[in-house]
CSV table of C-alpha atoms in Angstrom, one decimal:
chain,number,residue,atom,x,y,z
A,1,MET,CA,-20.6,-63.5,-140.4
A,2,PRO,CA,-21.8,-60.9,-137.8
A,3,LEU,CA,-19.6,-61.1,-134.7
A,4,ASP,CA,-22.6,-61.0,-132.4
A,5,SER,CA,-23.6,-64.4,-133.6
A,6,THR,CA,-20.2,-65.9,-132.5
A,7,PRO,CA,-18.8,-66.8,-129.1
A,8,ARG,CA,-16.3,-64.9,-127.1
A,9,PRO,CA,-12.8,-65.7,-128.4
A,10,THR,CA,-10.3,-67.7,-126.4
A,11,TRP,CA,-7.4,-65.6,-127.8
A,12,LEU,CA,-7.1,-62.3,-129.6
A,13,THR,CA,-4.3,-62.4,-132.1
A,14,PHE,CA,-2.8,-59.1,-133.5
A,15,ASP,CA,-0.7,-58.3,-136.4
A,16,CYS,CA,2.1,-56.1,-135.2
A,17,TYR,CA,3.4,-53.6,-137.8
A,18,GLY,CA,0.8,-51.1,-138.9
A,19,THR,CA,-1.7,-52.5,-136.4
A,20,LEU,CA,0.1,-52.0,-133.0
A,21,ILE,CA,3.3,-50.4,-134.2
A,22,GLN,CA,3.8,-47.3,-136.4
A,23,TRP,CA,5.3,-49.2,-139.3
A,24,ASP,CA,4.6,-46.7,-142.2
A,25,GLU,CA,5.8,-43.7,-140.3
A,26,GLY,CA,9.0,-45.5,-139.1
A,27,LEU,CA,9.7,-47.0,-142.5
A,28,ARG,CA,9.4,-43.6,-144.2
A,29,ALA,CA,11.8,-42.0,-141.7
A,30,ALA,CA,14.4,-44.8,-142.2
A,31,VAL,CA,14.1,-44.7,-146.0
A,32,GLN,CA,14.4,-40.9,-146.0
A,33,GLU,CA,17.7,-41.1,-144.0
A,34,LEU,CA,18.9,-43.9,-146.4
A,35,LEU,CA,18.2,-41.7,-149.4
A,36,SER,CA,19.9,-38.7,-147.9
A,37,ARG,CA,23.0,-40.8,-147.2
A,38,LYS,CA,23.1,-41.7,-150.8
A,39,GLY,CA,22.6,-38.1,-152.1
A,40,ALA,CA,19.2,-39.0,-153.5
A,41,ALA,CA,17.0,-37.0,-151.2
A,42,GLU,CA,15.0,-35.8,-154.2
A,43,LEU,CA,13.6,-39.4,-154.7
A,44,PRO,CA,10.3,-39.7,-152.9
A,45,PRO,CA,10.6,-42.3,-150.0
A,46,ALA,CA,7.3,-43.7,-151.2
A,47,ARG,CA,8.9,-44.8,-154.5
A,48,LEU,CA,11.7,-46.7,-152.8
A,49,ILE,CA,9.2,-48.3,-150.3
A,50,GLU,CA,7.0,-49.4,-153.2
A,51,VAL,CA,9.8,-51.2,-155.0
A,52,TYR,CA,11.2,-52.6,-151.8
A,53,ASP,CA,7.8,-54.0,-150.7
A,54,ARG,CA,7.5,-55.8,-154.0
A,55,HIS,CA,10.8,-57.4,-153.7
A,56,GLU,CA,10.5,-58.2,-150.0
A,57,HIS,CA,7.1,-59.9,-150.4
A,58,ALA,CA,8.3,-61.9,-153.4
A,59,LEU,CA,11.4,-63.1,-151.5
A,60,GLU,CA,9.3,-64.1,-148.4
A,61,GLN,CA,7.4,-66.6,-150.5
A,62,GLN,CA,10.5,-68.2,-152.1
A,63,PRO,CA,12.0,-71.3,-150.5
A,64,PRO,CA,14.0,-72.0,-148.5
A,65,HIS,CA,12.8,-69.9,-145.6
A,66,ARG,CA,15.2,-67.1,-144.8
A,67,SER,CA,15.3,-64.7,-141.8
A,68,PHE,CA,13.6,-61.4,-142.1
A,69,ARG,CA,17.0,-59.7,-141.9
A,70,GLU,CA,18.2,-61.6,-144.9
A,71,VAL,CA,15.0,-61.0,-146.8
A,72,ALA,CA,15.0,-57.3,-146.0
A,73,GLY,CA,18.6,-56.9,-146.9
A,74,GLU,CA,18.2,-58.6,-150.3
A,75,GLY,CA,14.9,-56.9,-151.0
A,76,LEU,CA,16.5,-53.5,-150.3
A,77,ARG,CA,19.5,-54.3,-152.4
A,78,ARG,CA,17.3,-55.2,-155.4
A,79,ALA,CA,15.1,-52.2,-154.9
A,80,LEU,CA,18.1,-49.8,-154.9
A,81,GLN,CA,19.6,-51.5,-157.9
A,82,GLU,CA,16.3,-51.2,-159.8
A,83,LEU,CA,16.2,-47.5,-159.0
A,84,GLY,CA,19.8,-47.0,-160.1
A,85,LEU,CA,21.1,-46.3,-156.6
A,86,PRO,CA,24.2,-47.8,-155.0
A,87,ALA,CA,23.7,-50.5,-152.4
A,88,GLU,CA,26.0,-50.5,-149.3
A,89,PRO,CA,26.6,-53.4,-146.9
A,90,ASP,CA,25.1,-51.5,-144.0
A,91,ASP,CA,21.9,-50.5,-145.7
A,92,ALA,CA,19.9,-53.4,-144.3
A,93,ALA,CA,21.3,-52.8,-140.8
A,94,LEU,CA,19.9,-49.2,-140.9
A,95,LEU,CA,16.5,-50.4,-141.9
A,96,THR,CA,16.1,-53.5,-139.6
A,97,GLY,CA,17.8,-51.6,-136.7
A,98,ARG,CA,15.1,-49.0,-136.8
A,99,ILE,CA,12.2,-51.5,-136.8
A,100,GLY,CA,12.5,-52.6,-133.1
A,101,ALA,CA,12.5,-48.9,-132.0
A,102,MET,CA,9.3,-48.1,-133.9
A,103,PRO,CA,6.7,-47.0,-131.2
A,104,PRO,CA,3.1,-48.1,-130.8
A,105,PHE,CA,0.2,-45.9,-131.9
A,106,ALA,CA,-1.2,-43.7,-129.2
A,107,ASP,CA,-4.5,-45.8,-129.1
A,108,VAL,CA,-2.7,-49.2,-128.6
A,109,LEU,CA,-1.7,-49.3,-124.9
A,110,PRO,CA,-5.1,-48.0,-123.6
A,111,ALA,CA,-6.9,-50.6,-125.7
A,112,LEU,CA,-4.7,-53.5,-124.7
A,113,ARG,CA,-5.0,-52.6,-121.0
A,114,TRP,CA,-8.8,-52.6,-121.4
A,115,LEU,CA,-8.8,-55.9,-123.2
A,116,LYS,CA,-6.5,-57.5,-120.5
A,117,ALA,CA,-8.7,-56.1,-117.7
A,118,ARG,CA,-11.6,-57.9,-119.4
A,119,GLY,CA,-9.7,-61.2,-119.2
A,120,HIS,CA,-8.6,-61.4,-122.9
A,121,ARG,CA,-5.4,-63.2,-123.8
A,122,ILE,CA,-3.3,-61.4,-126.4
A,123,ALA,CA,-0.9,-62.8,-128.9
A,124,ILE,CA,1.1,-61.2,-131.8
A,125,VAL,CA,1.4,-63.1,-135.1
A,126,SER,CA,4.1,-61.2,-137.2
A,127,ASN,CA,6.2,-61.5,-140.3
A,128,THR,CA,9.5,-60.9,-138.6
A,129,ASP,CA,12.4,-62.4,-136.5
A,130,ASP,CA,12.3,-62.8,-132.8
A,131,ASP,CA,15.1,-60.4,-132.0
A,132,ILE,CA,13.7,-57.7,-134.2
A,133,ILE,CA,10.2,-57.7,-132.7
A,134,ALA,CA,11.6,-57.9,-129.1
A,135,GLY,CA,12.1,-54.1,-129.1
A,136,ASN,CA,8.6,-53.4,-130.1
A,137,VAL,CA,7.1,-55.9,-127.6
A,138,ALA,CA,9.1,-54.2,-124.8
A,139,GLN,CA,7.2,-51.0,-125.6
A,140,LEU,CA,3.8,-52.7,-125.1
A,141,GLY,CA,3.9,-52.7,-121.3
A,142,GLY,CA,3.9,-56.4,-120.7
A,143,LEU,CA,0.4,-56.7,-122.1
A,144,VAL,CA,1.2,-59.4,-124.7
A,145,ASP,CA,1.0,-63.0,-123.6
A,146,ARG,CA,2.6,-64.7,-126.6
A,147,VAL,CA,4.6,-63.6,-129.6
A,148,ILE,CA,4.6,-65.9,-132.7
A,149,THR,CA,6.9,-65.0,-135.6
A,150,ALA,CA,7.6,-66.1,-139.1
A,151,GLN,CA,11.0,-67.2,-137.8
A,152,GLN,CA,9.3,-69.7,-135.5
A,153,ALA,CA,6.9,-70.9,-138.1
A,154,GLY,CA,9.3,-71.0,-141.0
A,155,ALA,CA,6.8,-69.2,-143.2
A,156,TYR,CA,5.7,-65.7,-143.9
A,157,LYS,CA,2.2,-64.3,-144.4
A,158,PRO,CA,0.1,-64.6,-146.5
A,159,ASP,CA,1.2,-68.3,-146.3
A,160,ARG,CA,-1.4,-69.9,-144.0
A,161,ARG,CA,1.3,-72.0,-142.3
A,162,LEU,CA,2.2,-69.1,-140.1
A,163,PHE,CA,-1.4,-69.0,-138.8
A,164,ASP,CA,-1.7,-72.7,-138.5
A,165,HIS,CA,1.5,-72.7,-136.4
A,166,ALA,CA,0.1,-69.9,-134.3
A,167,HIS,CA,-3.1,-71.7,-133.6
A,168,ALA,CA,-1.3,-74.9,-132.7
A,169,GLN,CA,1.0,-73.0,-130.3
A,170,LEU,CA,-1.9,-71.3,-128.7
A,171,GLY,CA,-3.9,-74.6,-128.4
A,172,VAL,CA,-6.9,-73.3,-130.2
A,173,THR,CA,-9.0,-73.9,-133.3
A,174,PRO,CA,-9.5,-71.1,-135.8
A,175,ALA,CA,-13.1,-70.7,-134.4
A,176,GLN,CA,-11.7,-69.8,-131.0
A,177,VAL,CA,-9.7,-66.8,-132.3
A,178,VAL,CA,-10.4,-63.2,-133.4
A,179,HIS,CA,-7.5,-61.8,-135.4
A,180,ILE,CA,-7.0,-58.0,-135.5
A,181,CYS,CA,-4.9,-56.5,-138.3
A,182,ALA,CA,-4.3,-53.6,-140.6
A,183,SER,CA,-2.9,-55.4,-143.7
A,184,PRO,CA,-5.5,-56.9,-146.0
A,185,HIS,CA,-2.9,-58.4,-148.4
A,186,LEU,CA,-1.0,-60.3,-145.7
A,187,ASP,CA,-3.7,-61.3,-143.2
A,188,HIS,CA,-7.1,-61.4,-144.9
A,189,ALA,CA,-6.1,-64.1,-147.4
A,190,ALA,CA,-5.4,-66.4,-144.5
A,191,ALA,CA,-8.6,-65.4,-142.7
A,192,ARG,CA,-10.5,-66.3,-145.9
A,193,ASP,CA,-8.8,-69.6,-146.4
A,194,ILE,CA,-8.7,-70.8,-142.8
A,195,GLY,CA,-12.0,-69.3,-141.6
A,196,PHE,CA,-10.9,-67.5,-138.5
A,197,ARG,CA,-12.8,-64.3,-137.5
A,198,CYS,CA,-11.0,-61.0,-138.4
A,199,ILE,CA,-11.3,-57.4,-137.5
A,200,TRP,CA,-9.7,-54.9,-140.0
A,201,VAL,CA,-8.0,-51.8,-138.5
A,202,ASP,CA,-8.4,-49.3,-141.4
A,203,ARG,CA,-6.0,-46.5,-140.3
A,204,GLY,CA,-6.5,-44.6,-143.5
A,205,SER,CA,-3.2,-45.7,-145.0
A,206,GLY,CA,-4.8,-46.4,-148.4
A,207,ARG,CA,-4.7,-50.2,-148.1
A,208,ARG,CA,-7.6,-51.8,-149.8
A,209,LEU,CA,-9.7,-54.9,-149.1
A,210,LEU,CA,-9.2,-58.1,-151.2
A,211,PRO,CA,-12.0,-58.3,-153.8
A,212,ASP,CA,-13.1,-61.7,-152.5
A,213,TYR,CA,-13.0,-61.1,-148.7
A,214,GLN,CA,-15.0,-59.0,-146.2
A,215,PRO,CA,-13.7,-58.8,-142.6
A,216,ASP,CA,-16.2,-59.5,-139.8
A,217,ALA,CA,-15.8,-55.9,-138.5
A,218,ILE,CA,-13.9,-52.7,-139.4
A,219,VAL,CA,-12.5,-50.2,-136.9
A,220,ALA,CA,-10.6,-47.0,-137.5
A,221,ASP,CA,-8.1,-47.7,-134.7
A,222,LEU,CA,-7.9,-49.7,-131.5
A,223,SER,CA,-9.8,-47.2,-129.4
A,224,GLN,CA,-13.0,-48.6,-131.1
A,225,LEU,CA,-12.3,-52.1,-129.8
A,226,PRO,CA,-13.7,-51.5,-126.3
A,227,PRO,CA,-17.1,-50.2,-127.4
A,228,LEU,CA,-17.3,-53.0,-130.0
A,229,PHE,CA,-16.4,-55.7,-127.5
A,230,SER,CA,-18.7,-54.2,-124.9
A,231,ALA,CA,-21.6,-54.3,-127.4
A,232,LEU,CA,-20.8,-58.0,-128.1
A,233,GLY,CA,-20.7,-58.9,-124.5
A,234,TRP,CA,-17.1,-59.9,-124.7
């Protein structure tokens, strides 16, 4: 529905990686280093990332719930094996160790400051572990009020249980939230099934909308949130 027909949200929830934090850029750099260490620099990083993503997302949905470090390690091991590359015990540590150091996009801090100055409460809802995301949150200037992770919920997106847990922790109904995210596959399915409002940040990464879901608004980056919210009277 048009956002201008809906009330000001009680909380703004954000996806972290790819929305606030430079996930694609940081992941490519980590994978390139990993390939160089294995003498496979000729393999495009995008190919390993594609195979890793497939294994990682499948593992996240398999019970019992495992930490992101475990999922990432096993997903990376399977991806390397599929591509005929040797897997080393410290491969996962290289990858997960880089995640917390990934910086925010340049548009993020100014937008979050503006939102906070307007009285908005900000939470992150992310498919990660508490200790991994801590390094990213530390780079967000104290502008985030709550951080809710898959580790806390015992479930990974697109499983709606992570969002149900987040809404319960924030003390809100889905109607009182606007979720802002860059990942259609992980976040939009929950928005469709639960019914919370959703703004898609289309950073030009090539990600595509689900065929059966249309977000309530689309922005190119977070610098477009202040004019959007001002027009809505939020």
